[in-house]
Structure formats: structure tokens, C-alpha cells
Short mmCIF file of C-alpha atoms in Angstrom, two decimals:
data_model
loop_
_atom_site.label_atom_id
_atom_site.label_comp_id
_atom_site.label_asym_id
_atom_site.label_seq_id
_atom_site.Cartn_x
_atom_site.Cartn_y
_atom_site.Cartn_z
CA MET A 37 11.10 -3.89 3.13
CA ASP A 38 14.29 -5.73 2.30
CA GLU A 39 13.69 -8.01 5.27
CA VAL A 40 10.36 -9.05 3.80
CA LEU A 41 11.69 -9.55 0.27
CA ASN A 42 14.81 -11.47 1.31
CA ASP A 43 13.12 -13.89 3.73
CA PRO A 44 10.44 -16.12 2.17
CA LYS A 45 9.36 -17.28 5.66
CA TRP A 46 8.96 -13.75 7.01
CA LEU A 47 5.17 -13.90 7.21
CA ASP A 48 5.26 -17.33 8.86
CA LYS A 49 7.66 -15.97 11.49
CA LYS A 50 5.36 -13.02 12.16
CA TRP A 51 2.38 -15.35 12.58
CA ALA A 52 4.42 -17.52 14.98
CA GLU A 53 5.41 -14.43 16.97
CA LYS A 54 1.76 -13.38 17.15
CA ASP A 55 0.74 -16.86 18.33
CA ARG A 56 3.42 -16.79 21.06
CA LEU A 57 2.26 -13.36 22.21
CA LEU A 58 -1.40 -14.39 22.32
CA SER A 59 -0.71 -17.65 24.14
CA HIS A 60 1.37 -15.76 26.72
CA PHE A 61 -1.46 -13.25 27.11
CA ALA A 62 -4.02 -16.06 27.52
CA ARG A 63 -1.94 -17.62 30.31
CA HIS A 64 -0.84 -14.49 32.18
CA GLN A 65 -3.44 -11.84 31.18
CA GLN A 66 -0.66 -9.49 30.06
CA PHE A 67 1.79 -9.26 27.24
CA PRO A 68 5.38 -10.26 27.96
CA ALA A 69 7.79 -7.59 29.08
CA ASP A 70 10.95 -9.69 28.87
CA HIS A 71 13.30 -10.41 25.97
CA ARG A 72 12.69 -14.13 25.54
CA GLY A 73 11.79 -13.74 21.89
CA PHE A 74 8.22 -12.74 22.45
CA CYS A 75 8.45 -9.11 21.48
CA ARG A 76 11.19 -6.91 20.19
CA LEU A 77 11.90 -3.39 21.26
CA ARG A 78 10.84 -1.10 18.46
CA THR A 79 11.88 2.46 17.85
CA PHE A 80 9.27 4.56 16.13
CA ASP A 81 10.49 7.39 13.95
CA THR A 82 8.12 10.28 14.62
CA VAL A 83 10.11 12.90 12.75
CA THR A 84 8.02 12.53 9.60
CA HIS A 85 4.76 11.66 11.38
CA GLY A 86 3.11 14.08 13.78
CA VAL A 87 1.51 12.68 16.88
CA GLU A 88 -1.89 14.20 17.50
CA THR A 89 -3.04 14.85 20.99
CA SER A 90 -6.62 14.28 21.93
CA PHE A 91 -7.02 18.03 22.45
CA LEU A 92 -5.94 18.81 18.90
CA ALA A 93 -8.28 16.17 17.50
CA LEU A 94 -11.12 17.57 19.58
CA VAL A 95 -10.46 21.09 18.29
CA ARG A 96 -10.51 19.84 14.69
CA LEU A 97 -13.74 17.99 15.35
CA GLY A 98 -15.24 21.13 16.85
CA LEU A 99 -14.32 23.16 13.77
CA LEU A 100 -16.25 20.86 11.43
CA PRO A 101 -19.65 22.52 12.06
CA LEU A 102 -18.12 25.84 11.06
CA LEU A 103 -17.46 24.41 7.60
CA ALA A 104 -21.14 23.61 6.95
CA PRO A 105 -22.08 27.19 5.94
CA PHE A 106 -19.04 27.36 3.68
CA VAL A 107 -20.00 24.11 1.93
CA ALA A 108 -23.58 25.35 1.58
CA LEU A 109 -22.31 28.59 0.07
CA LEU A 110 -20.26 26.65 -2.46
CA SER A 111 -23.21 24.47 -3.39
CA ILE A 112 -25.40 27.44 -4.43
CA PRO A 113 -23.61 28.03 -7.77
CA LEU A 114 -23.79 24.32 -8.48
CA ALA A 115 -27.53 24.29 -7.80
CA TRP A 116 -28.09 27.31 -10.08
CA THR A 117 -26.05 25.70 -12.84
CA VAL A 118 -28.07 22.49 -12.64
CA LEU A 119 -31.31 24.47 -12.61
CA TRP A 120 -30.38 26.45 -15.74
CA ILE A 121 -29.28 23.30 -17.58
CA TRP A 122 -32.57 21.61 -16.68
CA LEU A 123 -34.57 24.67 -17.81
CA ALA A 124 -32.66 24.78 -21.10
CA TYR A 125 -33.35 21.07 -21.61
CA ARG A 126 -37.09 21.53 -20.94
CA ALA A 127 -37.25 24.56 -23.27
CA PHE A 128 -35.46 22.63 -26.00
CA ALA A 129 -37.86 19.70 -25.48
CA MET A 130 -40.86 22.06 -25.84
CA VAL A 131 -39.53 23.65 -29.02
CA LEU A 132 -38.44 20.38 -30.63
CA PRO A 133 -40.64 17.57 -29.25
CA SER A 134 -38.99 14.93 -31.46
CA ALA A 135 -35.66 15.53 -29.67
CA GLU A 136 -36.95 13.79 -26.53
CA GLY A 137 -36.69 10.38 -28.15
CA GLY A 138 -40.13 9.95 -29.67
CA ARG A 139 -42.41 10.89 -26.77
#
């Protein structure tokens, strides 16, 4: 972050680097593998970020349908609550017709 804050031309340099990479790709149909200023070697810190495998993602995706009954079970109390509130509102409107706003 300090690199970005200390260099006012940082974004311009990144755009220039992108343009060099794309022009090299347009000429050679591959990105450069040398160290002529086209791309830098980057080290990714994966200690704090877990890398998911496609198998793990597929297992998680397969478990989603098992959650549907659980969500439906949780929605039943909500539906009953809404029903009772609506019934109370209709009963109140029948007892006191002027409370509905003049209908």
C-alpha cells in the first residue's frame, strides 16, 4: 500500500505494464516469460488464504441441496408469525372499521 501512496504515477505505470503485456501477447500469442520488464515474479502468501481444490468446491456445492429442508424448517415459524399478525390485523379491522383509514 505504501508503494501506491508514495508514487503518484503508480497507476500509470501499471497501465503501461498492462499495455506492454498485451502487445507482447498480440505479437507472440503468449505472455512473456523473460525478465525484460514485462512481468515481475510475484510471491503469493497463502498462509492466511486457503486454496480450494475443485474437489472441495464440488463437495460444498453438493451439500447445498441438503440445506433446503433446513431452510424450509426455519421458515415455518416465520410463516406462522406472519399469519397470526395478519389475522390479528383483520380481526382488529372488523372490530374497529374506522381504524382501516376510512374504508
